[in-house]
mmCIF file of C-alpha atoms and ligand atoms in Angstrom:
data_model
loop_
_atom_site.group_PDB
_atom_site.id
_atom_site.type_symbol
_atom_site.label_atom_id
_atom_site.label_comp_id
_atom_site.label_asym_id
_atom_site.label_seq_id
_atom_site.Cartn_x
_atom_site.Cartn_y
_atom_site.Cartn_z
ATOM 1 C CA UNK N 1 22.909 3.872 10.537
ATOM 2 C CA UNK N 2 24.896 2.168 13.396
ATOM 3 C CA UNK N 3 28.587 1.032 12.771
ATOM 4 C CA UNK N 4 27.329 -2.579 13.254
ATOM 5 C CA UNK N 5 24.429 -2.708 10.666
ATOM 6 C CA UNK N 6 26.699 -1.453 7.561
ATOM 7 C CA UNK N 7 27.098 -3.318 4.731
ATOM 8 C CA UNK N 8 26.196 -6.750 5.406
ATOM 9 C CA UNK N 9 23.464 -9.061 5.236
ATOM 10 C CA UNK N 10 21.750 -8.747 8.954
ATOM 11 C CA UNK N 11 18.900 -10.385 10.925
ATOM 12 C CA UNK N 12 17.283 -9.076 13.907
ATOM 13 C CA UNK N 13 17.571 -11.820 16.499
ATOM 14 C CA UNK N 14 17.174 -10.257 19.549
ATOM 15 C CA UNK N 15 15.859 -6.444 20.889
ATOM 16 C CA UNK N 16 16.976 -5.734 24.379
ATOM 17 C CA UNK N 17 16.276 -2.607 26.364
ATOM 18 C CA UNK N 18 18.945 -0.583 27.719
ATOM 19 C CA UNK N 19 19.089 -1.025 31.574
ATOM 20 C CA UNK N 20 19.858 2.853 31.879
ATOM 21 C CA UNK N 21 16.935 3.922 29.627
ATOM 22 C CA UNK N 22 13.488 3.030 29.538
ATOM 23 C CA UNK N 23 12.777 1.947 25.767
ATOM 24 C CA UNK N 24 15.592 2.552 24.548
ATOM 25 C CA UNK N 25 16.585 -0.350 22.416
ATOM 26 C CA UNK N 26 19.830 -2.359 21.250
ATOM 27 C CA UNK N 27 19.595 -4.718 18.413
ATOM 28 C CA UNK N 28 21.336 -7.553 18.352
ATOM 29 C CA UNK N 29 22.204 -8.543 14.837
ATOM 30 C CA UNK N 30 23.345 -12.064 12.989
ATOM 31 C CA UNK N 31 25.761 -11.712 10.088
ATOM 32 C CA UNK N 32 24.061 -14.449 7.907
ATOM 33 C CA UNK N 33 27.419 -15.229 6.588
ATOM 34 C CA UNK N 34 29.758 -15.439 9.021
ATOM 35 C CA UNK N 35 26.964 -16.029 11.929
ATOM 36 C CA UNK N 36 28.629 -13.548 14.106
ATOM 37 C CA UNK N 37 26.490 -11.359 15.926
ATOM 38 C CA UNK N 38 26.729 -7.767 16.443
ATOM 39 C CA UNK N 39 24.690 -5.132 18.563
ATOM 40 C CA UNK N 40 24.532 -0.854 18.520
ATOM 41 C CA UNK N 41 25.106 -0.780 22.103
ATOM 42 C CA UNK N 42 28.260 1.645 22.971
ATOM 43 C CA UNK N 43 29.920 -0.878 24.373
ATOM 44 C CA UNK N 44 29.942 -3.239 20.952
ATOM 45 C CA UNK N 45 30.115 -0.277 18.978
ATOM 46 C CA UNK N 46 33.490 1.196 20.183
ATOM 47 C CA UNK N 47 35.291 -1.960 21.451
ATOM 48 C CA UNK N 48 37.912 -2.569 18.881
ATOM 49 C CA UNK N 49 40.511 -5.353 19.867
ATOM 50 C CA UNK N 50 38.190 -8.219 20.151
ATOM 51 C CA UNK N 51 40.513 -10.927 21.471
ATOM 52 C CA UNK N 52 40.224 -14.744 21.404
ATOM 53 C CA UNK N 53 36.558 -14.822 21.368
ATOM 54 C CA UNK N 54 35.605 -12.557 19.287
ATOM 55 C CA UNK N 55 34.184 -8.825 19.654
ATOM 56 C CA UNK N 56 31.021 -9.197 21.530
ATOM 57 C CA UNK N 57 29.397 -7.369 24.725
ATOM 58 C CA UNK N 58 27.120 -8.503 27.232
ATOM 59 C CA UNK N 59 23.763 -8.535 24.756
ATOM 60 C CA UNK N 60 25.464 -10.584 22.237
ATOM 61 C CA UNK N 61 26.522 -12.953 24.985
ATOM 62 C CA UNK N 62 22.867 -13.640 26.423
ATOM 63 C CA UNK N 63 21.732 -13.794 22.753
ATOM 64 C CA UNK N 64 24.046 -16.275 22.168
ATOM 65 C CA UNK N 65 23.127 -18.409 25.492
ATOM 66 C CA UNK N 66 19.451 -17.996 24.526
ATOM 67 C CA UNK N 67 19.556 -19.161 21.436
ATOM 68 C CA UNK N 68 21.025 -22.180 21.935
ATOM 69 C CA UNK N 69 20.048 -23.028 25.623
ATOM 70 C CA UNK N 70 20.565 -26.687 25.548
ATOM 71 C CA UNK N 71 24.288 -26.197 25.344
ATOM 72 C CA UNK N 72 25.009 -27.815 28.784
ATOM 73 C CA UNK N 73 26.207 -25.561 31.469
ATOM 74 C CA UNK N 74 25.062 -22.518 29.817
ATOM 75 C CA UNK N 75 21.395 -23.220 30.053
ATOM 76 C CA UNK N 76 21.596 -22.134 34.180
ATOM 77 C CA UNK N 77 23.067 -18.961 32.450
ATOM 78 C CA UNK N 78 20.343 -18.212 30.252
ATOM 79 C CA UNK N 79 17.861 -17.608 33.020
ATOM 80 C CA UNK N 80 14.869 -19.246 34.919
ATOM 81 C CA UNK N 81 12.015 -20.515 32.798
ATOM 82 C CA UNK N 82 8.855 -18.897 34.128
ATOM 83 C CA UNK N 83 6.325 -19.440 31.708
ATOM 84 C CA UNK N 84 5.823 -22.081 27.957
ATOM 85 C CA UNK N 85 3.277 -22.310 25.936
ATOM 86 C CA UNK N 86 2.409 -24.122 22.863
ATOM 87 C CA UNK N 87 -0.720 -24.620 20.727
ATOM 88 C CA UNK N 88 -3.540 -23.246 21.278
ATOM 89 C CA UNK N 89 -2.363 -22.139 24.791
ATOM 90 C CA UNK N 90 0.528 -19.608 23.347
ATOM 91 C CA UNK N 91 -2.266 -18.498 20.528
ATOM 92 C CA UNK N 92 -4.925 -17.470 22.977
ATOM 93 C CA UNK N 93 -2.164 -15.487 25.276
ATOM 94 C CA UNK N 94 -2.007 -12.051 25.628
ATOM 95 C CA UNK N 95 1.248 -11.173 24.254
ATOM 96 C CA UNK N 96 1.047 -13.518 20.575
ATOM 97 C CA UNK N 97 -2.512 -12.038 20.334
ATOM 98 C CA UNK N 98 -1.142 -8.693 20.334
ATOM 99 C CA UNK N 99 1.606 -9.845 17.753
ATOM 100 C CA UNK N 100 -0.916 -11.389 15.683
ATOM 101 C CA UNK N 101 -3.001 -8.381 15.807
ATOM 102 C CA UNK N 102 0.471 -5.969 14.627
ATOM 103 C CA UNK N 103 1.320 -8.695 11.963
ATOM 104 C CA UNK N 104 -1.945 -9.619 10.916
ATOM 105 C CA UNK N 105 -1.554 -12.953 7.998
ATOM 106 C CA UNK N 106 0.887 -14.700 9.875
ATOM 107 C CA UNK N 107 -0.312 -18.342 9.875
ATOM 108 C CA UNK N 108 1.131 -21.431 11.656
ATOM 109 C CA UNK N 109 1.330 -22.729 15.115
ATOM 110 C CA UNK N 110 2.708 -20.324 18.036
ATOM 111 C CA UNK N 111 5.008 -20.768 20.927
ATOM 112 C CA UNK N 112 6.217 -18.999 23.341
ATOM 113 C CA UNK N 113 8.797 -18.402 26.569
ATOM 114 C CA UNK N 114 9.161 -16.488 29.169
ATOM 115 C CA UNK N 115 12.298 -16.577 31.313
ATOM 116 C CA UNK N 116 13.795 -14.055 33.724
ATOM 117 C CA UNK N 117 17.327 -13.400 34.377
ATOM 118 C CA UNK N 118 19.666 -10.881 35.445
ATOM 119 C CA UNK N 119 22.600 -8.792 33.206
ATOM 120 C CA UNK N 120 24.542 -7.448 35.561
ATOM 121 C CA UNK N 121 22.634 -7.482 38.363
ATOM 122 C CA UNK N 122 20.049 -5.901 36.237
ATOM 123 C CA UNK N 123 16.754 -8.462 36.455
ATOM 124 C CA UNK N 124 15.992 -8.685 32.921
ATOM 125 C CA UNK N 125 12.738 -10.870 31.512
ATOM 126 C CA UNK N 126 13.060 -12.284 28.312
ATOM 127 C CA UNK N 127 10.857 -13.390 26.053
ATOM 128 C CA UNK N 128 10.755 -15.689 22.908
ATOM 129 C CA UNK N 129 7.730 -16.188 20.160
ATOM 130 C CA UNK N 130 8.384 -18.984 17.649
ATOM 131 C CA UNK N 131 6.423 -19.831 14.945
ATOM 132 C CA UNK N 132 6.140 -22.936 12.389
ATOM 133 C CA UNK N 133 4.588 -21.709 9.491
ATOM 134 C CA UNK N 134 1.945 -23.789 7.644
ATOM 135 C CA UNK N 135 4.275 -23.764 5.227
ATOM 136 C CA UNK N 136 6.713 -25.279 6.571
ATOM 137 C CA UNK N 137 9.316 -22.643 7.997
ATOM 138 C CA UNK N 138 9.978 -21.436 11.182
ATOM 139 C CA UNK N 139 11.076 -18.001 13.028
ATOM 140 C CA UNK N 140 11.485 -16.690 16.428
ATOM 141 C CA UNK N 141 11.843 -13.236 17.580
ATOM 142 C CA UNK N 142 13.287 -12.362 21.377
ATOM 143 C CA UNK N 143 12.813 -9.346 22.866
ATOM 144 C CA UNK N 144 14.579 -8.727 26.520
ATOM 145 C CA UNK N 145 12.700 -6.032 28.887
ATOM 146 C CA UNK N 146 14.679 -4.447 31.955
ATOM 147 C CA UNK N 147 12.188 -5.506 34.714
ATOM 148 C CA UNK N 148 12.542 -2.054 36.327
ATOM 149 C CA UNK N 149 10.866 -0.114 33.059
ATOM 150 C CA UNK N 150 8.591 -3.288 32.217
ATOM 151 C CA UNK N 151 7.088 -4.538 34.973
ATOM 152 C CA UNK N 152 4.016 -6.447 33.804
ATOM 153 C CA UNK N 153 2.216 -8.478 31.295
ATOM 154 C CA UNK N 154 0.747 -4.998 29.623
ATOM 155 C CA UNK N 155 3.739 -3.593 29.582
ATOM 156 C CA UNK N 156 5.607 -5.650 27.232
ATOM 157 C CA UNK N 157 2.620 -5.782 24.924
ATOM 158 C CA UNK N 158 4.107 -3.176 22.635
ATOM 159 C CA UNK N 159 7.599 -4.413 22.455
ATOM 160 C CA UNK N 160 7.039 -7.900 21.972
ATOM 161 C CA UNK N 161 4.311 -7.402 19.064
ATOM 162 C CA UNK N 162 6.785 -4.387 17.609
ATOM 163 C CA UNK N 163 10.023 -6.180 17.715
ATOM 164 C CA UNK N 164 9.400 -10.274 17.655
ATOM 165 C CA UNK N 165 6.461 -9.586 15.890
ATOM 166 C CA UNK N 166 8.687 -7.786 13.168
ATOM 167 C CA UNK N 167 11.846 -10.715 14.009
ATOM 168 C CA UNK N 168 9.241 -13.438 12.897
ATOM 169 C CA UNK N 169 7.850 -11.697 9.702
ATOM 170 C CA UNK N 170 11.302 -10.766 8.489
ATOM 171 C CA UNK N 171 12.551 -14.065 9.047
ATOM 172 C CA UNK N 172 9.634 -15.490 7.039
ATOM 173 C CA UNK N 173 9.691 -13.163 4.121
ATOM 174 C CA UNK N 174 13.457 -14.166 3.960
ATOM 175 C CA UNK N 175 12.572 -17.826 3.682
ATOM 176 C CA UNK N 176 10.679 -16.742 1.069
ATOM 177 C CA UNK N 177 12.859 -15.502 -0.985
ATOM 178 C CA UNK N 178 12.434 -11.522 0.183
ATOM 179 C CA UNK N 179 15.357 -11.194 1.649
ATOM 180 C CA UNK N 180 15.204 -7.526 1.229
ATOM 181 C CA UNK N 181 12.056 -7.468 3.552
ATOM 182 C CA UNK N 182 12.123 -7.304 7.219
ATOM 183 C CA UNK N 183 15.375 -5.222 7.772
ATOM 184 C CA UNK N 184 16.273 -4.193 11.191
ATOM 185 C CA UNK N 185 14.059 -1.327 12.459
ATOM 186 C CA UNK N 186 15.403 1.331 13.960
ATOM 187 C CA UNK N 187 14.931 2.290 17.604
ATOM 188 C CA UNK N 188 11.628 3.062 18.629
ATOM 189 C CA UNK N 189 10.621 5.914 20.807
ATOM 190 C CA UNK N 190 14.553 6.892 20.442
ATOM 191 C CA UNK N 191 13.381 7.885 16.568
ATOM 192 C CA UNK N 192 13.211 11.136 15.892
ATOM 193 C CA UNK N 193 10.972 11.074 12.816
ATOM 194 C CA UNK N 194 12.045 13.544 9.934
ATOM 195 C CA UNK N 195 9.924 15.921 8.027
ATOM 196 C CA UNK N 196 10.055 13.885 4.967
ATOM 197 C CA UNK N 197 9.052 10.575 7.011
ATOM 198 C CA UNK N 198 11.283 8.570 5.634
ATOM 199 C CA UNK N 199 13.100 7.296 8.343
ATOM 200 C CA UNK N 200 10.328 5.024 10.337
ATOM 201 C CA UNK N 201 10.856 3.356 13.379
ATOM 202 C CA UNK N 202 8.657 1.019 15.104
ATOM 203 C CA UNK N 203 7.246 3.771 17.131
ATOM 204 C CA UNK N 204 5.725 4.994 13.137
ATOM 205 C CA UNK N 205 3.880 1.626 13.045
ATOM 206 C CA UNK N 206 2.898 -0.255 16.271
ATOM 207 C CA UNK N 207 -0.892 -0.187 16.916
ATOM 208 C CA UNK N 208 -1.165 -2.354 19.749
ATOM 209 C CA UNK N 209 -0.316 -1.733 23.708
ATOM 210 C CA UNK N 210 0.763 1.866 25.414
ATOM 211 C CA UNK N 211 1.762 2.735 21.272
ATOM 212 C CA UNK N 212 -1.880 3.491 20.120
ATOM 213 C CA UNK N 213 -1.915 6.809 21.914
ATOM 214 C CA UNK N 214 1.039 8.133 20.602
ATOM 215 C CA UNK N 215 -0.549 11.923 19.688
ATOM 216 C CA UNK N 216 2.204 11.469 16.452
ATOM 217 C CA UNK N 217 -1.307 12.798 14.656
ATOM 218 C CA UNK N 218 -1.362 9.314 12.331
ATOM 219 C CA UNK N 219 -4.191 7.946 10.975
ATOM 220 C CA UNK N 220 -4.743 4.159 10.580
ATOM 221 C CA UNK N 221 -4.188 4.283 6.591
ATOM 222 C CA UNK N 222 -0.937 6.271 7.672
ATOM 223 C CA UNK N 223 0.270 3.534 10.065
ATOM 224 C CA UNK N 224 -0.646 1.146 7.462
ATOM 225 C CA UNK N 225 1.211 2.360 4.536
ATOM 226 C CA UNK N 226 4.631 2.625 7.519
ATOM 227 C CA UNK N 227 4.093 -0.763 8.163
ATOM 228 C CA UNK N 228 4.126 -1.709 4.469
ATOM 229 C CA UNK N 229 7.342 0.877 3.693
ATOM 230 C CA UNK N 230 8.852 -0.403 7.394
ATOM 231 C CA UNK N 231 8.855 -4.076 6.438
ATOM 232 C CA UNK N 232 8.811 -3.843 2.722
ATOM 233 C CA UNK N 233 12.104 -1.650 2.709
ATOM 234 C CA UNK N 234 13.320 1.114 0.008
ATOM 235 C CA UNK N 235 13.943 -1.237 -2.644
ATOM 236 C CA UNK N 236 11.018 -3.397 -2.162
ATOM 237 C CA UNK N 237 8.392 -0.857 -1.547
ATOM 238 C CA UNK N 238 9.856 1.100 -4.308
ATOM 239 C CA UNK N 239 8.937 -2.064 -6.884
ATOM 240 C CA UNK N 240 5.198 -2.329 -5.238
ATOM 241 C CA UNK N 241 5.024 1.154 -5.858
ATOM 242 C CA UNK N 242 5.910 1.245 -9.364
ATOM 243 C CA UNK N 243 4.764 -2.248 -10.834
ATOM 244 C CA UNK N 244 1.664 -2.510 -8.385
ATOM 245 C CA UNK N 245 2.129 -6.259 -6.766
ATOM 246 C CA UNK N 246 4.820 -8.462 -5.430
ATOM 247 C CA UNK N 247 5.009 -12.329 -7.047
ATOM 248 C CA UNK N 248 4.546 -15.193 -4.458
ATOM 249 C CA UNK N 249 6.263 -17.851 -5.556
ATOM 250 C CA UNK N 250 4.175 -21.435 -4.076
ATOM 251 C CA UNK N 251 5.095 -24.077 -1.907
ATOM 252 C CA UNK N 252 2.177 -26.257 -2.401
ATOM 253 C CA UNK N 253 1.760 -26.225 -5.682
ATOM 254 C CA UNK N 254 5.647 -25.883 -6.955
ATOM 255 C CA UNK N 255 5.400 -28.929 -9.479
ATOM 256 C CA UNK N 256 2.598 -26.929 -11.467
ATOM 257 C CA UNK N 257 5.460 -23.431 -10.975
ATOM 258 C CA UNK N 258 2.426 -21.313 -8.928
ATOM 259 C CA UNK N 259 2.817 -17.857 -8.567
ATOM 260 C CA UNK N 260 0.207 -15.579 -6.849
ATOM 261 C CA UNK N 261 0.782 -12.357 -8.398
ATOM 262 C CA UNK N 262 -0.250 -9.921 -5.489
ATOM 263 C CA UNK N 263 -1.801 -6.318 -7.065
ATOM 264 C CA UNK N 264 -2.022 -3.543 -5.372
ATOM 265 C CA UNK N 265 -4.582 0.094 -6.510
ATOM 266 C CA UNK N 266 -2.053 2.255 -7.601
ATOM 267 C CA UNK N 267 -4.584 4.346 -6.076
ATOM 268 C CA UNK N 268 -4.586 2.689 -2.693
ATOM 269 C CA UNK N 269 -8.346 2.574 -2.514
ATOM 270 C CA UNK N 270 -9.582 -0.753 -3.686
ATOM 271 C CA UNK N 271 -8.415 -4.399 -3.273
ATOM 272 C CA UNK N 272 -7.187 -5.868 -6.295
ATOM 273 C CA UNK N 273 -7.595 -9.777 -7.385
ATOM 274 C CA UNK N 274 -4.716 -12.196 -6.690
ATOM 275 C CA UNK N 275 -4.061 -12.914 -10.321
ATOM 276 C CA UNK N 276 -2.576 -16.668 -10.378
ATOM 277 C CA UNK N 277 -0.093 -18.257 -12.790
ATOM 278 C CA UNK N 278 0.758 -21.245 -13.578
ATOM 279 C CA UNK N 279 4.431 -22.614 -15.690
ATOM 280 C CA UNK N 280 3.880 -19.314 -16.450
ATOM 281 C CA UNK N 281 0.777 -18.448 -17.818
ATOM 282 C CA UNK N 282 -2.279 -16.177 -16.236
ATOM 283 C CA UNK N 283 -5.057 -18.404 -15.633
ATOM 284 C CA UNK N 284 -7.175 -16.982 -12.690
ATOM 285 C CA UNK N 285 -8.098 -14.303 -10.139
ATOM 286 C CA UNK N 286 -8.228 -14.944 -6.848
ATOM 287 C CA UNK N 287 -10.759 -12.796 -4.587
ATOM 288 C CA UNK N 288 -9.308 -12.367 -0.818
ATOM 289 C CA UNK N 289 -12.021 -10.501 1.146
ATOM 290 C CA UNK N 290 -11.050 -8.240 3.520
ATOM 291 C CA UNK N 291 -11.449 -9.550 7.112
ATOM 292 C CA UNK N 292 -12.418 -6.875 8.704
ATOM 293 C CA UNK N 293 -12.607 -2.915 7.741
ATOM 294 C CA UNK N 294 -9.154 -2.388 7.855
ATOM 295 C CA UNK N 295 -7.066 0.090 5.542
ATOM 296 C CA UNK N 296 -6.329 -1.053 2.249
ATOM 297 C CA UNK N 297 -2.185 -1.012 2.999
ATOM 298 C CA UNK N 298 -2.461 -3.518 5.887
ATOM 299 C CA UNK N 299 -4.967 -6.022 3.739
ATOM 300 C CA UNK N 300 -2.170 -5.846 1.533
ATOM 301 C CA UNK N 301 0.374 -7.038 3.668
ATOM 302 C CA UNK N 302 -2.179 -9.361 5.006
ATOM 303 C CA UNK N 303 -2.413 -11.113 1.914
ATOM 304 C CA UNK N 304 1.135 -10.927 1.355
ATOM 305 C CA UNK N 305 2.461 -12.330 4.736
ATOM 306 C CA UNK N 306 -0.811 -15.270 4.785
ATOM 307 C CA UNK N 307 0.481 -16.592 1.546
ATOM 308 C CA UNK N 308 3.951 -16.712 2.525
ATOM 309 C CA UNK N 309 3.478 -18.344 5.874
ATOM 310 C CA UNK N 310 0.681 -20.828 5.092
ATOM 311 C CA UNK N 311 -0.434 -20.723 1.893
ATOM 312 C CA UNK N 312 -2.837 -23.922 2.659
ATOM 313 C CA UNK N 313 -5.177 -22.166 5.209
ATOM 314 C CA UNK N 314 -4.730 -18.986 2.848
ATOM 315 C CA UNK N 315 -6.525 -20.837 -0.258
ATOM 316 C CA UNK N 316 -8.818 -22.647 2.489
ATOM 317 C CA UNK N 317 -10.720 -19.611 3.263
ATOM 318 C CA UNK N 318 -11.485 -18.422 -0.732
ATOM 319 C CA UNK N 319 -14.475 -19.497 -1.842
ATOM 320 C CA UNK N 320 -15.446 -21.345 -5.268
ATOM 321 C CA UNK N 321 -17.414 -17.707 -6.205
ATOM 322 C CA UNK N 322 -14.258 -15.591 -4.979
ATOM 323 C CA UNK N 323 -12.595 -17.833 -8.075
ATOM 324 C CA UNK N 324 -12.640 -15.497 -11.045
ATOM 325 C CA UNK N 325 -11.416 -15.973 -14.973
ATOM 326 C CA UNK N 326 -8.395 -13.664 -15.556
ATOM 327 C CA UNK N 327 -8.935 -9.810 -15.951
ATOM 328 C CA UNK N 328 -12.193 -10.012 -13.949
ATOM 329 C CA UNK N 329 -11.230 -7.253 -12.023
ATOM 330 C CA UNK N 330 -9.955 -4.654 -15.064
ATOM 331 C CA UNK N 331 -13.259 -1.995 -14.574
ATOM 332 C CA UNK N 332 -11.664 0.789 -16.305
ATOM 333 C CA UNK N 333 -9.480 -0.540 -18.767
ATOM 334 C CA UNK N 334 -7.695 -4.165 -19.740
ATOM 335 C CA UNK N 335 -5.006 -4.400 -17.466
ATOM 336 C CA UNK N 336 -2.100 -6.925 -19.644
ATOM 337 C CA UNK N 337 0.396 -8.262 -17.769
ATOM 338 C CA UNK N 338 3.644 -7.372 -19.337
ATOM 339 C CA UNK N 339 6.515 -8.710 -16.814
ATOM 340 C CA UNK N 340 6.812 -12.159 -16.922
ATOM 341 C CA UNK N 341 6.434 -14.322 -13.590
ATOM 342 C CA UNK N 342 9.241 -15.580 -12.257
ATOM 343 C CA UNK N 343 8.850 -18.560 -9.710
ATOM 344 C CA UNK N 344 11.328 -19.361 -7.701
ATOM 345 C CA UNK N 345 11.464 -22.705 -5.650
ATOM 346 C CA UNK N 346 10.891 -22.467 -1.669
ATOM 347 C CA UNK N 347 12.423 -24.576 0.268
ATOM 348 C CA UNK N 348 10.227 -25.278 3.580
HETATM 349 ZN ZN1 ZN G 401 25.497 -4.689 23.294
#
């Protein structure tokens, strides 16, 4: 683990590619406490007397002018806008597709920006996905390309739906209340996978862009189970794996305490019912259908991620027949729930 990611309480603000190495990648870190940023670059790493401004290199200095751009003289600094979208525009383009198509559940409204600017005389193109959740909450995710290794559109397919893609879903699973979920990946392509597997990078889980044909011998229910593990984390993959669900606490409904209890087959096979409380008490099952034939990991985290970002459209799309009376889905034997829900207040 890098000098700047131990012990502390990180976000992933910003992924930017090393102007020496094609996809090689430096993450640029918040320290949620003290808001100081960090990155893994060499430069960051080793440089030790920090001086008046603090310790900080030339990626947490464009992360810093990007992210707040409307700081006066800076915003020349932070490069030439060269592309915005909002709406239904920044939905239907290329690059949020492919993010939505990675992160599949993540509901809201989409935005996005392209600018271009150069790090020492390095041209650099950055760009920046935000999204307001139905519920209420929003995240971004920026991911810088050197122009020389990513010269197109295509190109930056991967990277953006890898690395914002995973910014956004962290930074939504942290609102609420995971804040476990979504830490910092490691480097992709620069991973060098162990026989064990249990060091993933993104390289272990992106399905979208130049990454599908990566010969690593996966199969989809593979990639789907690293994506879980990747964005779950130990601790919170570990619980799914030994209670079978995660509790979703509501937004909507938080005067009636709502929790959507979300199962998973301890066999990994078969979806299991939502089973919903409320104050505390098991009073239905809720049927989400599969979309599409997709493994039964990444319906997981599809149901998972939907309810956290917009719970609203989430409920919209289940049916008065997928409504069930509790246990309706214990086939083999009654399945008691015997940890108590605990919900948590969200606040969007
Ligand atoms: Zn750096």
């Amino acid at each position: 683990m890098p000098r700047s990611l131990a012990h502390g309480d990180y976000r992933l603000i910003m992924a930017i590619e090393s102007a020496s190495r094609a996809n090689a990648w430096y993450r640029v870190l918040i320290d949620h406490h003290s808001g100081q940023l960090s990155c893994d670059c060499p430069a960051w790493t080793f440089r030790q007397n920090t001086g008046a401004s603090g310790r900080s290199c030339k990626h947490t200095r464009i992360a810093q002018l990007l992210m707040r751009p409307e700081q006066g003289v800076n915003a020349q600094r932070a490069g030439l806008p060269v592309e915005r979208a909002r709406g239904a525009a920044a939905a239907a383009h290329h690059l949020v597709q492919a993010t939505r198509q990675q992160w599949p559940g993540l509901g809201g409204r989409w935005s996005f920006e392209q600018r271009t600017s150069a790090i020492d005389n390095e041209p650099y193109h950055f760009v920046l996905l935000h999204l307001t959740t139905g519920n209420g909450t929003t995240a971004t995710g920026l991911v810088a390309f050197a122009r020389r290794y990513h010269p197109t559109t295509e190109s930056m397919v991967a990277g953006v739906a890898g690395w914002a893609g995973y910014a956004i879903a962290a930074d939504i699973a942290r609102s609420a209340g995971y804040a476990l979920a979504g830490q910092p990946p490691e480097h992709f392509k620069v991973t060098r996978r162990t026989a064990n597997g249990r060091h993933l990078g993104l390289a272990d889980i992106l399905r979208v862009g130049d990454q599908i044909d990566l010969g690593d011998g996966y199969t989809p229910v593979q990639r789907a189970e690293n994506t879980l593990r990747l964005f779950l984390g130990d601790s919170l993959y570990t619980q799914l794996e030994r209670q079978h669900f995660l509790d979703v606490s509501s937004v909507r409904y938080a005067q009636e305490r709502r929790v959507y209890r979300v199962r998973r087959d301890p066999n990994k096979q078969y979806d299991r019912r939502v089973r919903l409380f409320t104050n505390g008490q098991y009073v239905q099952d809720l049927c989400i259908v599969r979309g599409q034939d997709v493994p039964e990991a990444d319906h997981w985290l599809t149901v998972f991620l939907s309810l956290i970002s917009d719970e609203e459209r989430t409920l919209s799309v289940v049916q008065q027949y997928n409504i069930f009376p509790p246990h309706s889905d214990d086939y083999y034997q009654r399945e008691e729930e015997t940890i108590p829900v605990v919900w948590q207040a969200i606040s969007a």
